[in-house]
Short mmCIF file of C-alpha atoms and ligand atoms in Angstrom, two decimals:
data_model
loop_
_atom_site.label_atom_id
_atom_site.label_comp_id
_atom_site.label_asym_id
_atom_site.label_seq_id
_atom_site.Cartn_x
_atom_site.Cartn_y
_atom_site.Cartn_z
CA MET H 1 59.39 89.47 99.67
CA ASN H 2 59.85 91.77 96.73
CA GLU H 3 56.33 93.01 96.26
CA PRO H 4 56.32 96.47 94.67
CA TYR H 5 54.24 99.31 96.04
CA LYS H 6 54.47 101.38 92.90
CA TYR H 7 54.99 100.93 89.19
CA VAL H 8 56.92 103.73 87.50
CA LEU H 9 57.61 104.12 83.80
CA PRO H 10 60.68 105.85 82.36
CA GLU H 11 60.10 109.14 80.52
CA SER H 12 60.76 107.30 77.26
CA GLU H 13 57.54 105.31 77.83
CA LEU H 14 55.36 108.43 77.93
CA PRO H 15 52.56 107.84 75.38
CA LYS H 16 53.10 109.38 71.93
CA ALA H 17 49.40 109.70 71.06
CA TRP H 18 46.14 110.42 72.87
CA TYR H 19 43.22 108.00 72.52
CA ASN H 20 40.10 109.46 70.90
CA ILE H 21 36.91 107.63 71.89
CA ASN H 22 35.04 109.20 68.94
CA ALA H 23 36.49 106.36 66.85
CA ASP H 24 34.82 103.67 68.95
CA MET H 25 31.58 105.23 70.20
CA PRO H 26 28.80 102.62 70.03
CA VAL H 27 26.25 105.36 69.29
CA PRO H 28 26.45 108.19 66.72
CA PRO H 29 27.32 111.62 68.19
CA ALA H 30 24.49 114.09 68.81
CA PRO H 31 24.92 117.43 67.05
CA VAL H 32 26.32 120.45 68.93
CA LEU H 33 23.80 123.30 68.59
CA HIS H 34 24.19 127.06 68.31
CA PRO H 35 22.82 128.70 71.50
CA ALA H 36 20.73 131.28 69.58
CA THR H 37 19.58 129.48 66.42
CA ARG H 38 19.51 126.01 68.02
CA GLU H 39 20.79 124.62 64.72
CA PRO H 40 24.01 122.56 64.42
CA VAL H 41 27.07 124.77 64.88
CA THR H 42 29.68 125.32 62.21
CA PRO H 43 33.44 125.27 62.90
CA ASP H 44 33.26 129.01 62.07
CA PHE H 45 31.07 129.72 65.08
CA LEU H 46 33.28 127.67 67.39
CA SER H 47 36.42 129.39 66.05
CA VAL H 48 35.41 132.57 67.89
CA LEU H 49 36.10 130.64 71.09
CA PHE H 50 38.65 127.95 70.19
CA PRO H 51 41.65 127.52 67.89
CA MET H 52 40.91 125.43 64.79
CA SER H 53 43.24 122.58 65.85
CA LEU H 54 41.18 121.97 69.00
CA ILE H 55 37.89 122.23 67.05
CA MET H 56 39.23 119.58 64.65
CA GLN H 57 40.19 117.36 67.61
CA GLU H 58 36.69 117.84 69.01
CA MET H 59 35.17 116.35 65.86
CA SER H 60 37.98 114.04 64.79
CA PRO H 61 37.10 110.39 64.06
CA GLU H 62 40.79 109.36 64.27
CA ARG H 63 41.45 106.84 67.03
CA TRP H 64 44.94 108.12 67.85
CA VAL H 65 45.99 111.79 67.85
CA GLU H 66 49.69 112.53 68.08
CA ILE H 67 50.88 114.40 71.18
CA PRO H 68 53.09 117.27 69.92
CA GLU H 69 56.70 117.02 71.05
CA PRO H 70 56.67 120.36 73.00
CA VAL H 71 53.67 119.07 74.99
CA ARG H 72 55.41 115.76 75.72
CA GLU H 73 58.49 117.68 76.89
CA ILE H 74 56.40 119.57 79.47
CA TYR H 75 54.52 116.41 80.48
CA LYS H 76 57.92 114.96 81.42
CA LEU H 77 58.17 117.44 84.30
CA TRP H 78 55.85 115.08 86.22
CA ARG H 79 54.83 112.25 83.84
CA PRO H 80 54.61 109.31 83.65
CA THR H 81 52.81 109.41 86.99
CA PRO H 82 53.14 106.45 89.36
CA LEU H 83 50.63 103.62 89.61
CA PHE H 84 50.43 102.50 93.24
CA ARG H 85 49.30 99.15 94.58
CA ALA H 86 47.37 100.12 97.72
CA ARG H 87 48.79 97.26 99.80
CA ARG H 88 48.36 99.07 103.10
CA LEU H 89 44.74 99.97 102.32
CA GLU H 90 44.05 96.36 101.29
CA LYS H 91 45.44 95.22 104.63
CA ALA H 92 43.48 97.84 106.58
CA LEU H 93 40.27 96.65 104.89
CA ASP H 94 41.29 92.99 105.18
CA THR H 95 40.15 92.48 101.61
CA PRO H 96 41.31 89.89 99.07
CA ALA H 97 40.79 92.56 96.36
CA ARG H 98 43.88 94.00 94.70
CA ILE H 99 43.59 97.79 94.60
CA TYR H 100 45.62 100.03 92.29
CA TYR H 101 45.54 103.79 91.97
CA LYS H 102 46.97 106.14 89.41
CA TYR H 103 48.24 109.21 91.27
CA GLU H 104 47.79 112.48 89.37
CA GLY H 105 48.55 114.59 92.46
CA VAL H 106 52.26 114.57 91.54
CA SER H 107 51.73 117.31 88.94
CA PRO H 108 53.06 120.75 89.99
CA VAL H 109 49.54 122.02 90.80
CA GLY H 110 48.43 118.77 92.42
CA SER H 111 45.83 117.40 89.99
CA HIS H 112 45.31 115.86 86.55
CA LYS H 113 44.24 119.19 85.03
CA PRO H 114 47.61 120.23 83.54
CA ASN H 115 47.36 117.28 81.10
CA THR H 116 44.88 119.29 79.05
CA ALA H 117 45.93 122.80 80.14
CA VAL H 118 49.40 122.34 78.63
CA ALA H 119 47.95 120.94 75.39
CA GLN H 120 45.38 123.74 75.06
CA ALA H 121 47.97 126.45 75.72
CA PHE H 122 50.27 124.88 73.11
CA PHE H 123 47.65 124.72 70.33
CA ASN H 124 46.47 128.27 71.09
CA LYS H 125 50.01 129.62 70.99
CA GLN H 126 50.63 127.84 67.70
CA GLU H 127 47.63 129.59 66.11
CA GLY H 128 48.56 133.07 67.32
CA THR H 129 46.21 133.47 70.30
CA LYS H 130 47.51 136.23 72.62
CA ALA H 131 45.48 135.52 75.75
CA LEU H 132 43.15 132.88 77.19
CA THR H 133 40.06 133.39 79.32
CA THR H 134 38.60 130.78 81.61
CA GLU H 135 36.49 130.17 84.70
CA THR H 136 37.46 128.40 87.85
CA GLY H 137 35.47 127.20 90.83
CA ALA H 138 37.73 126.15 93.66
CA GLY H 139 40.78 127.14 91.62
CA GLN H 140 42.24 123.82 90.46
CA TRP H 141 41.57 124.42 86.79
CA GLY H 142 42.64 128.07 86.97
CA SER H 143 45.97 127.18 88.55
CA ALA H 144 46.64 124.43 85.98
CA LEU H 145 45.94 126.80 83.08
CA ALA H 146 47.92 129.60 84.74
CA MET H 147 50.97 127.33 84.87
CA ALA H 148 50.48 126.23 81.26
CA CYS H 149 50.08 129.84 80.04
CA SER H 150 53.27 130.86 81.81
CA PHE H 151 55.13 128.02 80.00
CA PHE H 152 53.88 129.25 76.60
CA ASP H 153 54.00 132.99 77.34
CA LEU H 154 50.24 133.57 77.02
CA ASP H 155 48.22 136.05 79.10
CA LEU H 156 45.40 134.56 81.17
CA GLU H 157 42.17 136.02 82.61
CA VAL H 158 40.52 133.81 85.23
CA TYR H 159 36.90 134.39 86.27
CA MET H 160 36.79 132.81 89.71
CA VAL H 161 33.46 132.07 91.43
CA LYS H 162 33.18 134.89 93.98
CA ILE H 163 32.47 132.73 96.99
CA SER H 164 35.61 130.66 96.29
CA TYR H 165 37.63 133.81 95.58
CA GLU H 166 36.77 134.95 99.09
CA GLN H 167 37.04 131.56 100.82
CA LYS H 168 40.11 130.13 99.01
CA PRO H 169 42.67 132.94 98.78
CA TYR H 170 45.62 130.55 98.41
CA ARG H 171 44.43 129.20 95.06
CA ARG H 172 44.14 132.80 93.84
CA VAL H 173 47.69 133.55 94.98
CA LEU H 174 48.90 130.39 93.23
CA MET H 175 47.34 131.57 89.93
CA GLN H 176 48.82 135.04 90.37
CA THR H 177 52.23 133.52 91.08
CA TYR H 178 52.11 132.01 87.59
CA GLY H 179 51.18 135.45 86.22
CA ALA H 180 47.40 135.14 85.71
CA GLN H 181 44.87 137.91 86.33
CA VAL H 182 42.11 136.67 88.65
CA PHE H 183 38.68 138.32 88.99
CA ALA H 184 35.84 137.54 91.42
CA SER H 185 32.82 136.55 89.28
CA PRO H 186 30.30 138.10 88.73
CA THR H 187 32.58 140.99 87.69
CA ASP H 188 31.86 144.41 86.21
CA ARG H 189 34.05 143.48 83.21
CA THR H 190 31.27 141.85 81.16
CA HIS H 191 27.69 142.75 80.15
CA TYR H 192 26.40 139.63 81.82
CA GLY H 193 28.32 140.24 85.06
CA ARG H 194 27.17 143.87 85.25
CA ARG H 195 23.55 142.81 84.73
CA LEU H 196 23.76 140.27 87.55
CA LEU H 197 25.44 142.74 89.91
CA GLU H 198 22.71 145.33 89.25
CA GLU H 199 20.06 142.77 90.21
CA GLU H 200 21.99 141.37 93.16
CA PRO H 201 25.19 143.13 94.30
CA ASP H 202 26.06 140.24 96.67
CA ASN H 203 25.65 137.51 94.05
CA PRO H 204 28.03 134.71 95.25
CA GLY H 205 28.59 133.50 91.70
CA SER H 206 28.53 129.99 90.28
CA LEU H 207 30.54 127.98 87.79
CA GLY H 208 27.87 128.52 85.13
CA ILE H 209 28.02 132.31 85.61
CA ALA H 210 31.82 132.38 85.50
CA ILE H 211 31.76 130.35 82.25
CA SER H 212 29.35 132.91 80.75
CA GLU H 213 31.72 135.75 81.67
CA ALA H 214 34.83 134.03 80.34
CA VAL H 215 33.01 133.15 77.09
CA GLU H 216 31.83 136.75 76.68
CA ALA H 217 35.33 138.12 77.31
CA ALA H 218 36.77 135.90 74.56
CA ALA H 219 33.89 136.35 72.10
CA THR H 220 34.10 140.17 72.27
CA SER H 221 37.92 140.39 71.99
CA GLY H 222 38.14 140.51 68.18
CA GLY H 223 40.09 137.25 68.04
CA ARG H 224 42.88 138.26 70.42
CA LYS H 225 41.58 136.09 73.26
CA LYS H 226 40.27 132.56 73.12
CA TYR H 227 38.34 130.63 75.71
CA SER H 228 39.58 127.50 77.44
CA LEU H 229 37.51 124.87 79.25
CA GLY H 230 38.95 122.39 81.74
CA SER H 231 36.51 119.51 81.31
CA VAL H 232 33.38 118.27 79.45
CA LEU H 233 34.57 118.74 75.82
CA ASN H 234 35.82 115.79 73.75
CA HIS H 235 39.28 117.24 73.21
CA VAL H 236 39.74 117.81 76.96
CA LEU H 237 38.81 114.21 77.79
CA MET H 238 41.11 113.01 75.00
CA HIS H 239 44.11 114.93 76.39
CA GLN H 240 43.54 113.18 79.72
CA THR H 241 43.84 109.69 78.21
CA VAL H 242 47.61 109.74 78.85
CA ILE H 243 46.53 108.65 82.34
CA GLY H 244 44.85 105.43 81.23
CA LEU H 245 47.40 104.67 78.52
CA GLU H 246 50.18 104.79 81.09
CA ALA H 247 48.07 102.74 83.52
CA LEU H 248 47.63 99.98 80.91
CA GLN H 249 51.41 99.62 80.66
CA GLN H 250 51.86 99.76 84.43
CA LEU H 251 49.17 97.16 85.13
CA GLU H 252 50.79 94.91 82.59
CA ALA H 253 54.07 95.27 84.51
CA ALA H 254 52.14 94.34 87.65
CA GLY H 255 50.73 91.27 85.88
CA ASP H 256 47.12 92.33 86.49
CA TYR H 257 44.17 93.59 84.46
CA PRO H 258 41.30 95.41 86.21
CA ASP H 259 37.86 93.89 86.75
CA LEU H 260 36.69 97.32 87.85
CA VAL H 261 37.82 100.87 86.95
CA VAL H 262 36.52 103.79 89.03
CA GLY H 263 36.79 107.57 88.79
CA CYS H 264 35.01 110.59 90.22
CA VAL H 265 33.10 112.82 87.78
CA GLY H 266 32.58 116.57 87.73
CA GLY H 267 32.61 117.25 84.00
CA GLY H 268 34.11 113.82 83.34
CA SER H 269 37.73 114.49 82.37
CA ASN H 270 39.82 112.63 84.97
CA PHE H 271 37.39 109.71 84.87
CA ALA H 272 37.53 109.48 81.08
CA GLY H 273 41.30 109.96 81.18
CA LEU H 274 41.76 106.76 83.16
CA ALA H 275 38.74 104.82 81.92
CA TYR H 276 38.54 105.38 78.14
CA PRO H 277 41.60 103.28 77.22
CA PHE H 278 39.90 100.43 79.14
CA VAL H 279 36.55 101.22 77.49
CA HIS H 280 38.44 100.91 74.20
CA ARG H 281 39.42 97.34 75.13
CA ASN H 282 35.85 96.58 76.20
CA LEU H 283 34.41 97.91 72.94
CA THR H 284 36.97 96.53 70.51
CA GLN H 285 38.82 93.63 72.13
CA GLY H 286 36.24 91.76 74.17
CA ALA H 287 37.43 92.90 77.61
CA THR H 288 34.68 92.99 80.25
CA THR H 289 35.93 95.51 82.80
CA ARG H 290 33.16 97.22 84.80
CA ILE H 291 33.58 100.98 84.50
CA VAL H 292 32.03 103.13 87.25
CA ALA H 293 31.68 106.94 87.37
CA VAL H 294 31.07 108.42 90.84
CA GLU H 295 29.33 111.74 91.48
CA PRO H 296 28.15 113.60 94.60
CA ALA H 297 24.59 112.88 95.76
CA SER H 298 24.00 116.65 95.95
CA CYS H 299 24.88 117.26 92.27
CA PRO H 300 23.70 114.00 90.69
CA SER H 301 23.61 114.72 86.96
CA LEU H 302 24.18 111.11 85.83
CA THR H 303 21.99 109.35 88.41
CA ARG H 304 19.11 111.86 88.75
CA GLY H 305 19.41 114.23 85.77
CA SER H 306 17.87 113.97 82.30
CA TYR H 307 19.66 112.99 79.10
CA ALA H 308 18.73 116.09 77.11
CA PHE H 309 20.01 119.03 75.11
CA ASP H 310 21.11 121.87 77.40
CA TYR H 311 23.36 124.90 77.47
CA GLY H 312 26.89 124.51 78.80
CA ASP H 313 26.58 127.72 80.85
CA THR H 314 24.05 129.64 82.92
CA ALA H 315 23.53 132.62 80.61
CA GLY H 316 22.73 130.37 77.64
CA THR H 317 25.55 131.73 75.48
CA ALA H 318 27.67 128.57 75.30
CA PRO H 319 26.81 125.83 72.77
CA ILE H 320 23.93 123.43 73.46
CA VAL H 321 24.99 119.80 73.79
CA LYS H 322 23.21 116.53 74.53
CA MET H 323 24.22 115.38 77.98
CA TYR H 324 22.97 114.29 81.38
CA THR H 325 21.99 117.58 82.99
CA LEU H 326 20.33 118.99 86.07
CA GLY H 327 19.39 122.11 84.09
CA HIS H 328 21.80 124.95 83.30
CA THR H 329 20.19 127.22 85.91
CA PHE H 330 20.66 124.66 88.71
CA VAL H 331 23.05 125.88 91.41
CA PRO H 332 24.25 122.89 93.45
CA PRO H 333 24.71 123.01 97.25
CA GLY H 334 28.11 124.26 98.44
CA ILE H 335 29.79 120.90 98.95
CA HIS H 336 33.53 120.89 99.50
CA ALA H 337 34.31 118.90 96.39
CA GLY H 338 34.07 122.11 94.36
CA GLY H 339 35.33 120.39 91.21
CA LEU H 340 32.20 118.22 91.11
CA ARG H 341 29.64 121.06 91.11
CA TYR H 342 28.77 121.28 87.40
CA HIS H 343 25.17 120.99 86.17
CA GLY H 344 26.01 118.78 83.20
CA MET H 345 28.36 115.96 82.15
CA ALA H 346 30.65 115.35 79.20
CA PRO H 347 28.55 114.30 76.16
CA SER H 348 30.63 111.16 75.55
CA VAL H 349 30.40 110.03 79.21
CA SER H 350 26.65 110.77 79.09
CA ALA H 351 26.18 108.76 75.89
CA LEU H 352 28.13 105.80 77.29
CA VAL H 353 26.06 105.80 80.48
CA GLU H 354 22.86 105.99 78.42
CA HIS H 355 24.13 103.10 76.27
CA GLY H 356 25.01 101.00 79.34
CA THR H 357 28.78 100.89 78.70
CA ILE H 358 29.47 102.83 81.91
CA GLU H 359 27.72 102.66 85.31
CA ALA H 360 27.05 105.70 87.47
CA ARG H 361 26.89 105.93 91.26
CA ALA H 362 26.21 108.83 93.64
CA VAL H 363 27.73 109.09 97.14
CA PRO H 364 27.02 111.52 99.99
CA GLN H 365 29.53 113.99 101.38
CA LEU H 366 30.16 112.59 104.88
CA ALA H 367 30.81 109.05 103.62
CA THR H 368 33.37 110.42 101.15
CA PHE H 369 35.32 112.18 103.89
CA GLU H 370 35.23 108.99 105.99
CA ALA H 371 36.71 107.12 103.02
CA ALA H 372 39.29 109.87 102.48
CA THR H 373 40.41 109.59 106.09
CA THR H 374 40.69 105.79 105.93
CA PHE H 375 42.75 106.16 102.76
CA ALA H 376 45.05 108.85 104.22
CA ARG H 377 45.74 106.81 107.34
CA ALA H 378 46.61 103.71 105.31
CA GLU H 379 48.40 105.12 102.25
CA GLY H 380 49.64 108.47 103.58
CA ILE H 381 48.28 110.62 100.75
CA VAL H 382 45.50 113.04 101.72
CA PRO H 383 43.15 112.88 98.73
CA ALA H 384 41.31 115.80 97.14
CA PRO H 385 37.64 115.72 98.26
CA GLU H 386 36.72 115.13 94.60
CA SER H 387 38.92 112.02 94.38
CA ALA H 388 37.49 110.76 97.68
CA HIS H 389 34.21 110.07 95.87
CA ALA H 390 36.00 107.39 93.85
CA ILE H 391 37.70 106.08 97.00
CA ARG H 392 34.30 105.66 98.71
CA VAL H 393 33.11 103.32 95.96
CA VAL H 394 36.45 101.47 95.83
CA ILE H 395 36.34 100.80 99.58
CA ASP H 396 32.73 99.61 99.35
CA GLU H 397 33.62 97.26 96.50
CA ALA H 398 36.70 95.97 98.36
CA LEU H 399 34.57 95.25 101.44
CA ARG H 400 32.11 93.40 99.22
CA CYS H 401 35.03 91.27 97.99
CA LYS H 402 35.88 90.53 101.60
CA GLU H 403 32.38 89.11 102.13
CA SER H 404 32.36 87.09 98.93
CA GLY H 405 36.04 86.13 99.00
CA GLU H 406 36.54 87.36 95.43
CA ARG H 407 40.05 88.49 94.46
CA ARG H 408 38.88 91.30 92.18
CA VAL H 409 41.34 93.75 90.66
CA ILE H 410 40.23 97.35 91.17
CA ALA H 411 41.90 100.42 89.62
CA PHE H 412 40.94 104.01 90.34
CA ASN H 413 42.11 107.50 89.56
CA LEU H 414 43.45 109.50 92.50
CA SER H 415 42.92 112.72 90.56
CA GLY H 416 44.61 115.04 93.03
CA HIS H 417 45.85 115.67 96.54
CA GLY H 418 43.88 117.61 99.13
CA HIS H 419 46.56 119.98 100.44
CA PHE H 420 44.50 123.03 99.48
CA ASP H 421 41.39 121.54 101.06
CA MET H 422 42.33 121.54 104.72
CA ALA H 423 39.36 123.79 105.58
CA ALA H 424 37.09 121.00 104.35
CA TYR H 425 38.93 118.35 106.37
CA ASP H 426 38.79 120.69 109.37
CA ALA H 427 35.01 121.07 109.00
CA PHE H 428 34.68 117.28 108.73
CA GLN H 429 36.74 116.71 111.86
CA ARG H 430 34.77 119.32 113.82
CA GLY H 431 31.52 117.62 112.84
CA ALA H 432 30.48 120.70 110.89
CA LEU H 433 29.99 118.95 107.53
CA GLU H 434 26.53 117.87 106.49
CA ASP H 435 24.94 115.58 103.95
CA TYR H 436 22.79 117.76 101.73
CA ALA H 437 19.43 116.33 100.86
CA TYR H 438 18.90 115.51 97.20
CA PRO H 439 17.82 118.95 95.88
CA ALA H 440 14.71 117.63 94.11
CA GLU H 441 12.77 120.89 93.92
CA ALA H 442 15.67 123.00 92.69
CA ILE H 443 16.39 120.43 89.99
CA GLU H 444 12.74 120.22 88.99
CA ALA H 445 12.61 124.01 88.63
CA ALA H 446 15.83 124.08 86.58
CA MET H 447 14.57 121.30 84.30
CA THR H 448 11.75 123.57 83.09
CA GLN H 449 14.45 125.87 81.63
CA LEU H 450 15.89 123.39 79.11
CA PRO H 451 16.03 124.79 75.56
CA ALA H 452 13.45 123.41 73.14
CA VAL H 453 15.29 121.89 70.18
CA ALA H 454 14.26 120.03 67.04
CA PHE H 455 16.78 117.16 67.49
C1 LIG U 1 38.58 119.41 88.76
C2 LIG U 1 38.80 118.15 89.49
C3 LIG U 1 37.93 117.06 89.37
C4 LIG U 1 36.66 117.09 88.56
O1 LIG U 1 36.78 117.38 87.20
P1 LIG U 1 36.68 116.26 86.06
O2 LIG U 1 36.72 117.01 84.80
O3 LIG U 1 35.38 115.54 86.25
O4 LIG U 1 37.84 115.37 86.25
C5 LIG U 1 38.24 115.90 90.04
N1 LIG U 1 39.33 115.80 90.82
C6 LIG U 1 40.18 116.84 90.99
C7 LIG U 1 41.36 116.67 91.88
C8 LIG U 1 39.96 118.04 90.32
O5 LIG U 1 40.81 119.06 90.47
#
């Protein structure tokens, strides 16, 4: 028996270019609109927030975009990441399905997020940016960007959702260890934050509020600071495609090609990172892989939201994009998969769901922790609660294969480990976790706040 458990690539096989789905989109892109005029934005407007190289990537029609050598050098600290064959999970489920997972938890901060953080820090440094501003919910994105900024000698201001700042001190310490400044949002550092604190001194914050503060801090800095976003935008999803490009090579080494590719979705970046290179083969080479995006039932933008133009942030100062949204004023229940609590979804993922290229599923919180526990006991890795949403669907599909006897090949993205999420596992084990009801009324109320646009 010489059946491998994992497929590893040498550093020399690290991809040299990112894959840009803009080149293959089956539908034309919707315009990005200015939040005040509601007319299509110009690169000039975006350049207040982003360096020109990233704006060009955002709009680029080129299928392949070269990964700069300094970025590849840093990627090599943990990339290529391993592709595992989940043999022990297959056995535990007694399924004929073959299950593979790409493990992004081997990065220094434990998730896929440095794949774009390092690239964004590099392009900002190259264009003379002195400092970055960003938001973070549970702290995964903030810690990835903090590491990247320390590598490129950039200052970083992190606006961290206040409730997480108070409940997750270790993520804050991690960011500070890399040299970042971390503030509990809403803060008194911005107009918007001060206004909210006047109305409600105990405001617990939300991701949308923290984005508004980070955007304001960059926009009012006279060009010294730029803003950085960890998901949703085209260039972010593109940077993550190293995941899927490596997986293609690794699956080839395993002699398999997936019938099904699964990822969890918050803003869509880890999902797109694994899935888009397979979507590319579906769209251009006649492959027929089913591609499934999994979201929490309590923040169901793809399965219960509207495909509409909406603001990227709560204050309505970020650009308006066409996406599946629950309304920019919607504040989702406090589920433990903090990375999946965004009101919208990446425009390209949204367009592909609308077009029928990608399927969407929603799963409840308790069932995801049950799946996470099954996975940990079989494979040893304790998954991030976000990633466990993908695992829930993979296990369900593998059990379906058991019933039908089909030997399907399933690949999913294990976007991170759960070592910083022990409080959530503790709550699950104590029986203190709940399934939140679908927040129909809150969503309905938020949907009345969508901007009226002429497009
Ligand atoms: C942030 C995060 C997510 C969700 O963000 P996406 O942009 O949708 O990938 C998922 N998994 C982990 C481990 C995360 O840290």
